């Protein structure tokens, strides 16, 4: 299916593994030149680059901390200068630090919001500038099912992911006149490093309570991102697209 993305340029934060890697591959397969960011694991980032190139696409990896406003600005400016523009931002980088409310550490709360919320805000703010000049853009935030339904032991994480929804809806209203859409993808339980540590009881609980059964795959989330980035979603903005197998409706 032609998504109308040939020749576009994207930045996928947290693109070295999991959903970010799958998203980079999906966009590259749609004709997008992809840039990924990573925070520490250069080997994993280069593996993503190699996978994209093996599939016939182009991919560049850049190390920076999404929680650093200036780093986001510099990364976007470098992409625009060297590649001619930035058309798609997928704010995917995030951390999941779990813990019960009464025991949750201040420093973990700070890290959760600085990475998940501030990082997405800084990236969107930086990317919106070239998008506004080009009068075209797609900004996609990666939220989570727990940002909509909550979960025991994930007050901070759920709060950060819920914040993305409010930010996206407000940004969508601000940027619509410049033909920039802002949407959210909210995955459920997906096969990633974040969920690999679940015990068997939790896996059984999920299998029993997800109408479509079991956990999802990163590629299924990536397909949703690629759709929202495409011309086929040009009339969709401020929307939350759930990819959760029916866990939350």
mmCIF file with all atom_site columns, C-alpha atoms in Angstrom, residues 1-12 20-36 48-49 51-53 55-60 79 83 85-90 131 136 138 140 222 225-231:
data_model
loop_
_atom_site.group_PDB
_atom_site.id
_atom_site.type_symbol
_atom_site.label_atom_id
_atom_site.label_alt_id
_atom_site.label_comp_id
_atom_site.label_asym_id
_atom_site.label_entity_id
_atom_site.label_seq_id
_atom_site.pdbx_PDB_ins_code
_atom_site.Cartn_x
_atom_site.Cartn_y
_atom_site.Cartn_z
_atom_site.occupancy
_atom_site.B_iso_or_equiv
_atom_site.pdbx_formal_charge
_atom_site.auth_seq_id
_atom_site.auth_comp_id
_atom_site.auth_asym_id
_atom_site.auth_atom_id
_atom_site.pdbx_PDB_model_num
ATOM 1  C CA . UNK A 1 1   ? 0.000  0.000  0.000  1.00 0.00 ? 1   UNK A CA 1
ATOM 2  C CA . UNK A 1 2   ? 1.404  3.401  -1.001 1.00 0.00 ? 2   UNK A CA 1
ATOM 3  C CA . UNK A 1 3   ? 1.357  5.655  2.045  1.00 0.00 ? 3   UNK A CA 1
ATOM 4  C CA . UNK A 1 4   ? 2.521  8.745  0.166  1.00 0.00 ? 4   UNK A CA 1
ATOM 5  C CA . UNK A 1 5   ? 5.676  9.043  2.248  1.00 0.00 ? 5   UNK A CA 1
ATOM 6  C CA . UNK A 1 6   ? 8.394  8.614  -0.374 1.00 0.00 ? 6   UNK A CA 1
ATOM 7  C CA . UNK A 1 7   ? 11.030 11.305 0.025  1.00 0.00 ? 7   UNK A CA 1
ATOM 8  C CA . UNK A 1 8   ? 9.978  12.328 3.529  1.00 0.00 ? 8   UNK A CA 1
ATOM 9  C CA . UNK A 1 9   ? 12.402 12.463 6.473  1.00 0.00 ? 9   UNK A CA 1
ATOM 10 C CA . UNK A 1 10  ? 11.629 11.210 9.982  1.00 0.00 ? 10  UNK A CA 1
ATOM 11 C CA . UNK A 1 11  ? 13.137 11.242 13.452 1.00 0.00 ? 11  UNK A CA 1
ATOM 12 C CA . UNK A 1 12  ? 12.226 8.324  15.712 1.00 0.00 ? 12  UNK A CA 1
ATOM 13 C CA . UNK A 1 20  ? 11.174 2.316  18.022 1.00 0.00 ? 20  UNK A CA 1
ATOM 14 C CA . UNK A 1 21  ? 13.157 -0.106 15.870 1.00 0.00 ? 21  UNK A CA 1
ATOM 15 C CA . UNK A 1 22  ? 10.016 -1.576 14.339 1.00 0.00 ? 22  UNK A CA 1
ATOM 16 C CA . UNK A 1 23  ? 8.769  1.951  13.592 1.00 0.00 ? 23  UNK A CA 1
ATOM 17 C CA . UNK A 1 24  ? 12.029 2.888  11.885 1.00 0.00 ? 24  UNK A CA 1
ATOM 18 C CA . UNK A 1 25  ? 11.723 -0.200 9.691  1.00 0.00 ? 25  UNK A CA 1
ATOM 19 C CA . UNK A 1 26  ? 8.061  0.428  8.856  1.00 0.00 ? 26  UNK A CA 1
ATOM 20 C CA . UNK A 1 27  ? 8.715  4.039  7.869  1.00 0.00 ? 27  UNK A CA 1
ATOM 21 C CA . UNK A 1 28  ? 11.768 3.091  5.809  1.00 0.00 ? 28  UNK A CA 1
ATOM 22 C CA . UNK A 1 29  ? 9.726  0.477  3.960  1.00 0.00 ? 29  UNK A CA 1
ATOM 23 C CA . UNK A 1 30  ? 7.256  3.261  3.117  1.00 0.00 ? 30  UNK A CA 1
ATOM 24 C CA . UNK A 1 31  ? 10.034 5.297  1.484  1.00 0.00 ? 31  UNK A CA 1
ATOM 25 C CA . UNK A 1 32  ? 11.012 7.514  4.422  1.00 0.00 ? 32  UNK A CA 1
ATOM 26 C CA . UNK A 1 33  ? 14.603 8.465  5.199  1.00 0.00 ? 33  UNK A CA 1
ATOM 27 C CA . UNK A 1 34  ? 14.882 7.652  8.900  1.00 0.00 ? 34  UNK A CA 1
ATOM 28 C CA . UNK A 1 35  ? 16.896 9.112  11.741 1.00 0.00 ? 35  UNK A CA 1
ATOM 29 C CA . UNK A 1 36  ? 16.877 7.390  15.121 1.00 0.00 ? 36  UNK A CA 1
ATOM 30 C CA . UNK A 1 48  ? 18.723 -0.848 13.684 1.00 0.00 ? 48  UNK A CA 1
ATOM 31 C CA . UNK A 1 49  ? 20.617 1.122  11.025 1.00 0.00 ? 49  UNK A CA 1
ATOM 32 C CA . UNK A 1 51  ? 18.412 -3.657 9.475  1.00 0.00 ? 51  UNK A CA 1
ATOM 33 C CA . UNK A 1 52  ? 16.920 -0.619 7.736  1.00 0.00 ? 52  UNK A CA 1
ATOM 34 C CA . UNK A 1 53  ? 19.696 -0.542 5.159  1.00 0.00 ? 53  UNK A CA 1
ATOM 35 C CA . UNK A 1 55  ? 15.708 -3.663 3.779  1.00 0.00 ? 55  UNK A CA 1
ATOM 36 C CA . UNK A 1 56  ? 16.720 -1.060 1.180  1.00 0.00 ? 56  UNK A CA 1
ATOM 37 C CA . UNK A 1 57  ? 16.198 2.082  3.270  1.00 0.00 ? 57  UNK A CA 1
ATOM 38 C CA . UNK A 1 58  ? 18.415 4.824  4.664  1.00 0.00 ? 58  UNK A CA 1
ATOM 39 C CA . UNK A 1 59  ? 18.922 5.350  8.381  1.00 0.00 ? 59  UNK A CA 1
ATOM 40 C CA . UNK A 1 60  ? 21.142 7.516  10.560 1.00 0.00 ? 60  UNK A CA 1
ATOM 41 C CA . UNK A 1 79  ? 18.745 16.847 10.240 1.00 0.00 ? 79  UNK A CA 1
ATOM 42 C CA . UNK A 1 83  ? 18.826 16.243 4.828  1.00 0.00 ? 83  UNK A CA 1
ATOM 43 C CA . UNK A 1 85  ? 13.877 18.976 6.177  1.00 0.00 ? 85  UNK A CA 1
ATOM 44 C CA . UNK A 1 86  ? 12.072 17.042 8.873  1.00 0.00 ? 86  UNK A CA 1
ATOM 45 C CA . UNK A 1 87  ? 8.555  15.897 8.115  1.00 0.00 ? 87  UNK A CA 1
ATOM 46 C CA . UNK A 1 88  ? 7.793  13.241 10.749 1.00 0.00 ? 88  UNK A CA 1
ATOM 47 C CA . UNK A 1 89  ? 8.592  13.065 14.459 1.00 0.00 ? 89  UNK A CA 1
ATOM 48 C CA . UNK A 1 90  ? 7.832  9.912  16.422 1.00 0.00 ? 90  UNK A CA 1
ATOM 49 C CA . UNK A 1 131 ? 7.376  21.751 9.833  1.00 0.00 ? 131 UNK A CA 1
ATOM 50 C CA . UNK A 1 136 ? 3.562  20.012 6.511  1.00 0.00 ? 136 UNK A CA 1
ATOM 51 C CA . UNK A 1 138 ? 3.317  14.629 11.381 1.00 0.00 ? 138 UNK A CA 1
ATOM 52 C CA . UNK A 1 140 ? 3.198  11.179 16.850 1.00 0.00 ? 140 UNK A CA 1
ATOM 53 C CA . UNK A 1 222 ? 4.689  0.404  14.006 1.00 0.00 ? 222 UNK A CA 1
ATOM 54 C CA . UNK A 1 225 ? 2.448  4.859  13.468 1.00 0.00 ? 225 UNK A CA 1
ATOM 55 C CA . UNK A 1 226 ? 3.128  4.560  9.735  1.00 0.00 ? 226 UNK A CA 1
ATOM 56 C CA . UNK A 1 227 ? -0.573 5.015  9.014  1.00 0.00 ? 227 UNK A CA 1
ATOM 57 C CA . UNK A 1 228 ? -0.825 8.171  11.129 1.00 0.00 ? 228 UNK A CA 1
ATOM 58 C CA . UNK A 1 229 ? 2.270  9.529  9.383  1.00 0.00 ? 229 UNK A CA 1
ATOM 59 C CA . UNK A 1 230 ? 0.812  8.844  5.960  1.00 0.00 ? 230 UNK A CA 1
ATOM 60 C CA . UNK A 1 231 ? -1.290 10.857 3.551  1.00 0.00 ? 231 UNK A CA 1
#
